[in-house]
Coordinates of C-alpha atoms in Angstrom, one line a residue:
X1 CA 0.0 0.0 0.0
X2 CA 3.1 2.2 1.1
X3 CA 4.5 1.6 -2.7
X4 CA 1.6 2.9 -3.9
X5 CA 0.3 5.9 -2.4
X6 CA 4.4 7.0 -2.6
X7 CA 4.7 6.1 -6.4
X8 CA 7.2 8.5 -7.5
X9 CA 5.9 11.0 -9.7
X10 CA 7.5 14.3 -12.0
X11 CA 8.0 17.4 -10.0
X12 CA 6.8 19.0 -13.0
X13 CA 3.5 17.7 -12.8
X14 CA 2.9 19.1 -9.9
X15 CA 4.4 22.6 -11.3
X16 CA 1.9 22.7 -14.2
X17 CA -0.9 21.4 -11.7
X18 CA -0.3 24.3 -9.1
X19 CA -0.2 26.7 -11.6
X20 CA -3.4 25.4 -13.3
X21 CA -4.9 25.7 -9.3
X22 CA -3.8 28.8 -8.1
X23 CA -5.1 31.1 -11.7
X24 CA -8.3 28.9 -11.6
X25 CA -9.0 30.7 -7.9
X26 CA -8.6 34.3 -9.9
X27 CA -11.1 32.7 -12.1
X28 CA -13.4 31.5 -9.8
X29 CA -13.5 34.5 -7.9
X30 CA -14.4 36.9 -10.7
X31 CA -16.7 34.8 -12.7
X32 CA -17.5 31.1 -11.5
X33 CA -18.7 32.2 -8.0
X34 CA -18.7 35.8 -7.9
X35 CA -22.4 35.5 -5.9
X36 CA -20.1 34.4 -2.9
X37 CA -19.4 38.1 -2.4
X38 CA -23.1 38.6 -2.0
X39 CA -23.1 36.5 1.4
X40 CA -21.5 39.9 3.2
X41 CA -24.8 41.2 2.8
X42 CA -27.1 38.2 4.1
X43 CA -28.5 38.5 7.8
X44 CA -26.0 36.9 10.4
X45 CA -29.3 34.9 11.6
X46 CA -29.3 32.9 8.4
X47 CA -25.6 31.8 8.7
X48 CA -25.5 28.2 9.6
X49 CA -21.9 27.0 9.8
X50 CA -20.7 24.0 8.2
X51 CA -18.7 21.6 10.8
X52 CA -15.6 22.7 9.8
X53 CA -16.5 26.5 10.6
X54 CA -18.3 25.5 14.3
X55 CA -15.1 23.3 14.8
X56 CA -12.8 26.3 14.1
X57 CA -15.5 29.1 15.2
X58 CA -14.6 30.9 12.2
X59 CA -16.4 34.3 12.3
X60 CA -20.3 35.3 10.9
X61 CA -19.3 36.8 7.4
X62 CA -19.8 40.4 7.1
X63 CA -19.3 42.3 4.4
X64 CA -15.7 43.2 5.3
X65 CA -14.2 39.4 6.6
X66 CA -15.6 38.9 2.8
X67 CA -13.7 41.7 1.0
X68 CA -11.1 40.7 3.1
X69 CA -10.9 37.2 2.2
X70 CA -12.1 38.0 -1.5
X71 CA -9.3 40.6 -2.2
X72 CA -5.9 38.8 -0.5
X73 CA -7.4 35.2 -2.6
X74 CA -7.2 37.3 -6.0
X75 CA -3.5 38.8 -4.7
X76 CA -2.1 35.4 -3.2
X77 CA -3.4 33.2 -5.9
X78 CA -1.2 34.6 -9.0
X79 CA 1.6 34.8 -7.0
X80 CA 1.1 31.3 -6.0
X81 CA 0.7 30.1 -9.5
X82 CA 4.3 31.5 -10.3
X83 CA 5.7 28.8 -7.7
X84 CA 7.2 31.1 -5.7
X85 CA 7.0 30.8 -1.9
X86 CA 5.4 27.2 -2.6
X87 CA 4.8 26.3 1.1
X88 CA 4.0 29.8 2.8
X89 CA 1.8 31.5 -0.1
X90 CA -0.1 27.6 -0.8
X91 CA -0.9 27.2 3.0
X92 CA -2.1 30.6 2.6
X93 CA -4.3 30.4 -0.3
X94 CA -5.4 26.8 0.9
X95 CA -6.7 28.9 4.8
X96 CA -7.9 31.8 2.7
X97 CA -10.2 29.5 0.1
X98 CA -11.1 26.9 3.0
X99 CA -12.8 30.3 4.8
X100 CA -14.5 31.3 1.1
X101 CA -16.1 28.1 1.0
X102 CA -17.4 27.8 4.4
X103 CA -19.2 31.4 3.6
X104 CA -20.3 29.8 0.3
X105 CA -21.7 26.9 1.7
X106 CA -23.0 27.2 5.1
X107 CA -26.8 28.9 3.9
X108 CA -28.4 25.9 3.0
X109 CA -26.5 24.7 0.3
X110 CA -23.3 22.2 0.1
X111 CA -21.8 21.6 -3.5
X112 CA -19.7 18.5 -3.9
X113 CA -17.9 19.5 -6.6
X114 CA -14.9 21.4 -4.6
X115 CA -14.1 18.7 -2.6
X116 CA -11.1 17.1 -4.7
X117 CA -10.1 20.5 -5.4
X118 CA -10.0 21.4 -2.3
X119 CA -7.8 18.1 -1.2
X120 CA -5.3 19.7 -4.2
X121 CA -4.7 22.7 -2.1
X122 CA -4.3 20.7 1.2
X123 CA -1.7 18.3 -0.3
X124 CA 0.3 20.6 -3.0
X125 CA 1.9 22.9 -0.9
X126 CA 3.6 19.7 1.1
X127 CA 5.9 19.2 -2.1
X128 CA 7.8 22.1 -1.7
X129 CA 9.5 23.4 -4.9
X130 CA 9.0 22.4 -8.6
X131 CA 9.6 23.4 -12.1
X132 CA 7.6 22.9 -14.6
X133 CA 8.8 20.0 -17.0
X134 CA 11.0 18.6 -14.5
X135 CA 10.7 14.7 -14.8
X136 CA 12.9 14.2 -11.5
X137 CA 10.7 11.4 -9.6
X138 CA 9.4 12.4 -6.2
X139 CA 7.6 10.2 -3.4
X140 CA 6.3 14.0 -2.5
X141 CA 4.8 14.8 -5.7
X142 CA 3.6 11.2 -5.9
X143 CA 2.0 11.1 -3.1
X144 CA 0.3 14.7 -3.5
X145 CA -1.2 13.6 -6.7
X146 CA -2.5 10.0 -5.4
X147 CA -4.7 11.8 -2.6
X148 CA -5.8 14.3 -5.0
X149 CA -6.5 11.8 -7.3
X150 CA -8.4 9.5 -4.6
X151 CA -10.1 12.7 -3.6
X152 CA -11.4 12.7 -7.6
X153 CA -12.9 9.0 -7.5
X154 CA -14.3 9.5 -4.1
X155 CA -16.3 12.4 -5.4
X156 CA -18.0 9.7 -8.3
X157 CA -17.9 6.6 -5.8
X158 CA -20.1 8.2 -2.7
X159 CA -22.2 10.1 -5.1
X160 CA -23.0 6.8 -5.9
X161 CA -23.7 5.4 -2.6
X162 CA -25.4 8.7 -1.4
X163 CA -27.6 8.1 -4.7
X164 CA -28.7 4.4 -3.3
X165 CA -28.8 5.3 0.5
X166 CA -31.1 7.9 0.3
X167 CA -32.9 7.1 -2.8
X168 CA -32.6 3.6 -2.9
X169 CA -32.7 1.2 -6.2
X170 CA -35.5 3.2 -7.3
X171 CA -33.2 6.2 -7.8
X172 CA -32.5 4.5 -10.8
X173 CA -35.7 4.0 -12.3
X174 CA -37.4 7.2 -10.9
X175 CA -38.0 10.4 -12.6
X176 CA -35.0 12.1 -11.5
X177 CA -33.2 13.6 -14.8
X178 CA -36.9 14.0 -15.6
X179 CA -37.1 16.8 -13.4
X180 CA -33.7 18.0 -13.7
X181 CA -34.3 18.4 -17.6
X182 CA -37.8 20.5 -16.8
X183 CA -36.1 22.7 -14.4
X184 CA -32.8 23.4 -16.5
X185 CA -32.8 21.3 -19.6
X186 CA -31.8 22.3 -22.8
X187 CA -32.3 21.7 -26.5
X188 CA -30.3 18.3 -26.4
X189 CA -32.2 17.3 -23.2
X190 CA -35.2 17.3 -25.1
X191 CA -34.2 15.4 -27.7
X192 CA -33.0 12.9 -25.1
X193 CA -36.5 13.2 -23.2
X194 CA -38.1 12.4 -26.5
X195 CA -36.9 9.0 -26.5
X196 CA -38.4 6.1 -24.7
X197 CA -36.7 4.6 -21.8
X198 CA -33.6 6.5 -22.8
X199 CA -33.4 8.7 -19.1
X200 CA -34.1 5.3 -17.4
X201 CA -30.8 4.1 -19.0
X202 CA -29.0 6.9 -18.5
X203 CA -29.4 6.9 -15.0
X204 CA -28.5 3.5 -14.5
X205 CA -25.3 4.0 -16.7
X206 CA -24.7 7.1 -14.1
X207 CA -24.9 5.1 -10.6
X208 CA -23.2 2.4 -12.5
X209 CA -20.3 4.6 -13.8
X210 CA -19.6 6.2 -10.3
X211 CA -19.9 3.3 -8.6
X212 CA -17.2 1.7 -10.9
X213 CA -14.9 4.8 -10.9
X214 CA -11.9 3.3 -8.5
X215 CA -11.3 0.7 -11.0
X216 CA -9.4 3.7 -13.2
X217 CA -6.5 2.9 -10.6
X218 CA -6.3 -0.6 -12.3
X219 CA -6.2 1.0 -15.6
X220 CA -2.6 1.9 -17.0
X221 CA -0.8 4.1 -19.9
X222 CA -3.7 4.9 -22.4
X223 CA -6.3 2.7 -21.0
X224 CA -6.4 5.1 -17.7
X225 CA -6.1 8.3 -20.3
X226 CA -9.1 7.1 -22.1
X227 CA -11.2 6.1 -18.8
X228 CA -10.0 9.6 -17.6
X229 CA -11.7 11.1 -21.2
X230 CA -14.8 9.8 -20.4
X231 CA -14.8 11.1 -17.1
X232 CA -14.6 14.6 -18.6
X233 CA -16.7 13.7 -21.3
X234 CA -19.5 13.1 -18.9
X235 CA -19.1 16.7 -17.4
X236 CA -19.5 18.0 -21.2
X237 CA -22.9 16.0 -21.6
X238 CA -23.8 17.0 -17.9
X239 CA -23.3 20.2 -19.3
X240 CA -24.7 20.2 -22.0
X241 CA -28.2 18.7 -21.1
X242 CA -28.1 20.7 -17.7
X243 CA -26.3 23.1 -17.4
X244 CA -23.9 22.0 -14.3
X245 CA -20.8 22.4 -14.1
X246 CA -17.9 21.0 -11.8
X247 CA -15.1 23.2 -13.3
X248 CA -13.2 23.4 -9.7
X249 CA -13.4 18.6 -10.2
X250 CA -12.0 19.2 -13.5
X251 CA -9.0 21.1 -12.6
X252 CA -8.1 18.7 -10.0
X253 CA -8.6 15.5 -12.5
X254 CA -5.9 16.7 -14.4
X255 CA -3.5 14.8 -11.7
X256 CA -4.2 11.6 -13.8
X257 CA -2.7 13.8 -16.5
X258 CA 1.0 14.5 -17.8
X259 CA 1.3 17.7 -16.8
X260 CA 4.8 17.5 -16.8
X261 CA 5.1 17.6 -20.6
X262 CA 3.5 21.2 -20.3
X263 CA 6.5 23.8 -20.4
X264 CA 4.7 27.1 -21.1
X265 CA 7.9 29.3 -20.1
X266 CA 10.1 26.8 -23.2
X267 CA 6.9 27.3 -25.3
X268 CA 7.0 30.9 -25.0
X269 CA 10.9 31.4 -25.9
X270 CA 10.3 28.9 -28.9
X271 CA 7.1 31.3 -30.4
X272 CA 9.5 34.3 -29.7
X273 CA 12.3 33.1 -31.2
X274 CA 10.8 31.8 -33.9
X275 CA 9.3 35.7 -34.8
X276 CA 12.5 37.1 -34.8
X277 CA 13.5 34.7 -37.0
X278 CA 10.6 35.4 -39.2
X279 CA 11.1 38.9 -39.1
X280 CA 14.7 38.5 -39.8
X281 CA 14.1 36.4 -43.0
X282 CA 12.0 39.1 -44.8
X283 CA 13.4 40.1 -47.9
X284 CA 14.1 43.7 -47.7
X285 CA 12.6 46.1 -51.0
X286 CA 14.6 46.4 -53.4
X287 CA 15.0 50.3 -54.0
X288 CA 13.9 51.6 -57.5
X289 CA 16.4 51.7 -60.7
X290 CA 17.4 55.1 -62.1
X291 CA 17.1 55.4 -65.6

């Protein structure tokens, strides 16, 4: 078991991962869940801290602790992202987003797709330093990615169980994606509504798929790449038939991914360079003959 939660893995993959983390916070911030900042403004009666904020008796949000926490998230983040300070500024940014959430989530509501991501934030900053495209094995980095990555199938396999504990076997026959398409559906959820049975199946296939997820650690080389493809490619239909998106999953199941091959600071020198070398090869006009 030791052997293989420590499987060596690139430093560089966890370069391009931490990068990939720390600007998707800028992004989530100013588009993906912008309405956090709202919460300042919500009654203090209504807050209802999650067991993470009682245990820690993190303050009632107000619409300063949010600005607060809103403001040094979209400083710390970037500078995160450039890998500097990997330990102090990704403990930071891990306590900073941990307190984001809790204002997020504690009115009712508890999304589940933040939870690997999350996990990525807990675990990256334990590596220390990386460069991106380094291929140097590290039990560090391995060991980073492989909770991050359990973290991923977890979020599939106890959907799955929380889908038969409190719906039972009937979830799967029930008219669940029935009312999720007349709530939110779209064009191609209609065309899926319009054929028999065909909702039925696909939430079998759904429980069935998360309930099956852990066997992508069995899977190796291109099998696992193409098991990790359909994963995504769920998301996409998920998306496209509902509308719901688990962006913040997405970016953490790119541990199963090379990441290590992606060297934007060599791809950057190579587009320059090769420029100047365009611009160097023009011809230059010839000047006009006299007569």
């Amino acid at each position: 078991m030791r052997a293989w939660l420590f499987e060596a893995a690139p430093r560089g993959r966890v370069a391009a991962l931490r990068t990939l983390t720390y600007l998707f916070i800028v992004f989530d911030l100013l588009l993906y869940s912008s309405w956090v900042r709202t919460r300042g403004d919500v009654p203090t009666e209504l807050y209802q801290p999650l067991w993470i904020g009682r245990t820690l008796h993190l303050p009632e949000p107000d619409a300063t602790l949010v600005a607060v926490v809103f403001w040094a998230l979209l400083v710390l983040a970037p500078l995160a992202a450039t890998g500097r300070f990997p330990r102090l500024l990704g403990w930071l940014v891990c306590g900073l987003y941990l307190e984001w959430l809790v204002i997020a989530m504690s009115y009712g509501k508890v999304d589940h797709d933040r939870f690997a991501f999350v996990i990525a934030l807990a675990v990256l900053p334990t590596v220390g330093r990386a460069r991106h495209g380094d291929r140097t094995p590290s039990e560090a980095a391995g060991w980073a990615l492989r909770m991050i990555q359990i973290a991923v199938v977890a979020t599939y396999f106890l959907a799955a169980w929380a889908k038969i504990r409190f719906g039972g076997l009937g979830w799967m026959t029930g008219s669940v994606l029935a009312r999720a398409f007349i709530r939110r559906g779209s064009e191609l959820a209609d065309l899926i509504a319009a054929v028999p049975y065909l909702m039925i199946a696909a939430q079998i296939g759904m429980v069935t798929f998360e309930a099956l997820s852990p066997l992508v650690f069995a899977l190796r080389g291109r099998y696992r790449y193409a098991a990790i493809a359909f994963f995504y490619s769920f998301h996409v239909l998920s998306f496209a038939t509902i509308s719901i998106s688990f962006a913040p999953h997405l970016v953490a199941m790119t541990s199963f991914l090379p990441l290590e091959r992606v060297r934007p600071l060599v791809w950057l020198r190579r587009l320059t360079t090769r420029r100047r070398e365009v611009d160097t090869l023009d011809p230059v006009p010839a000047e006009a003959g006299g007569g």
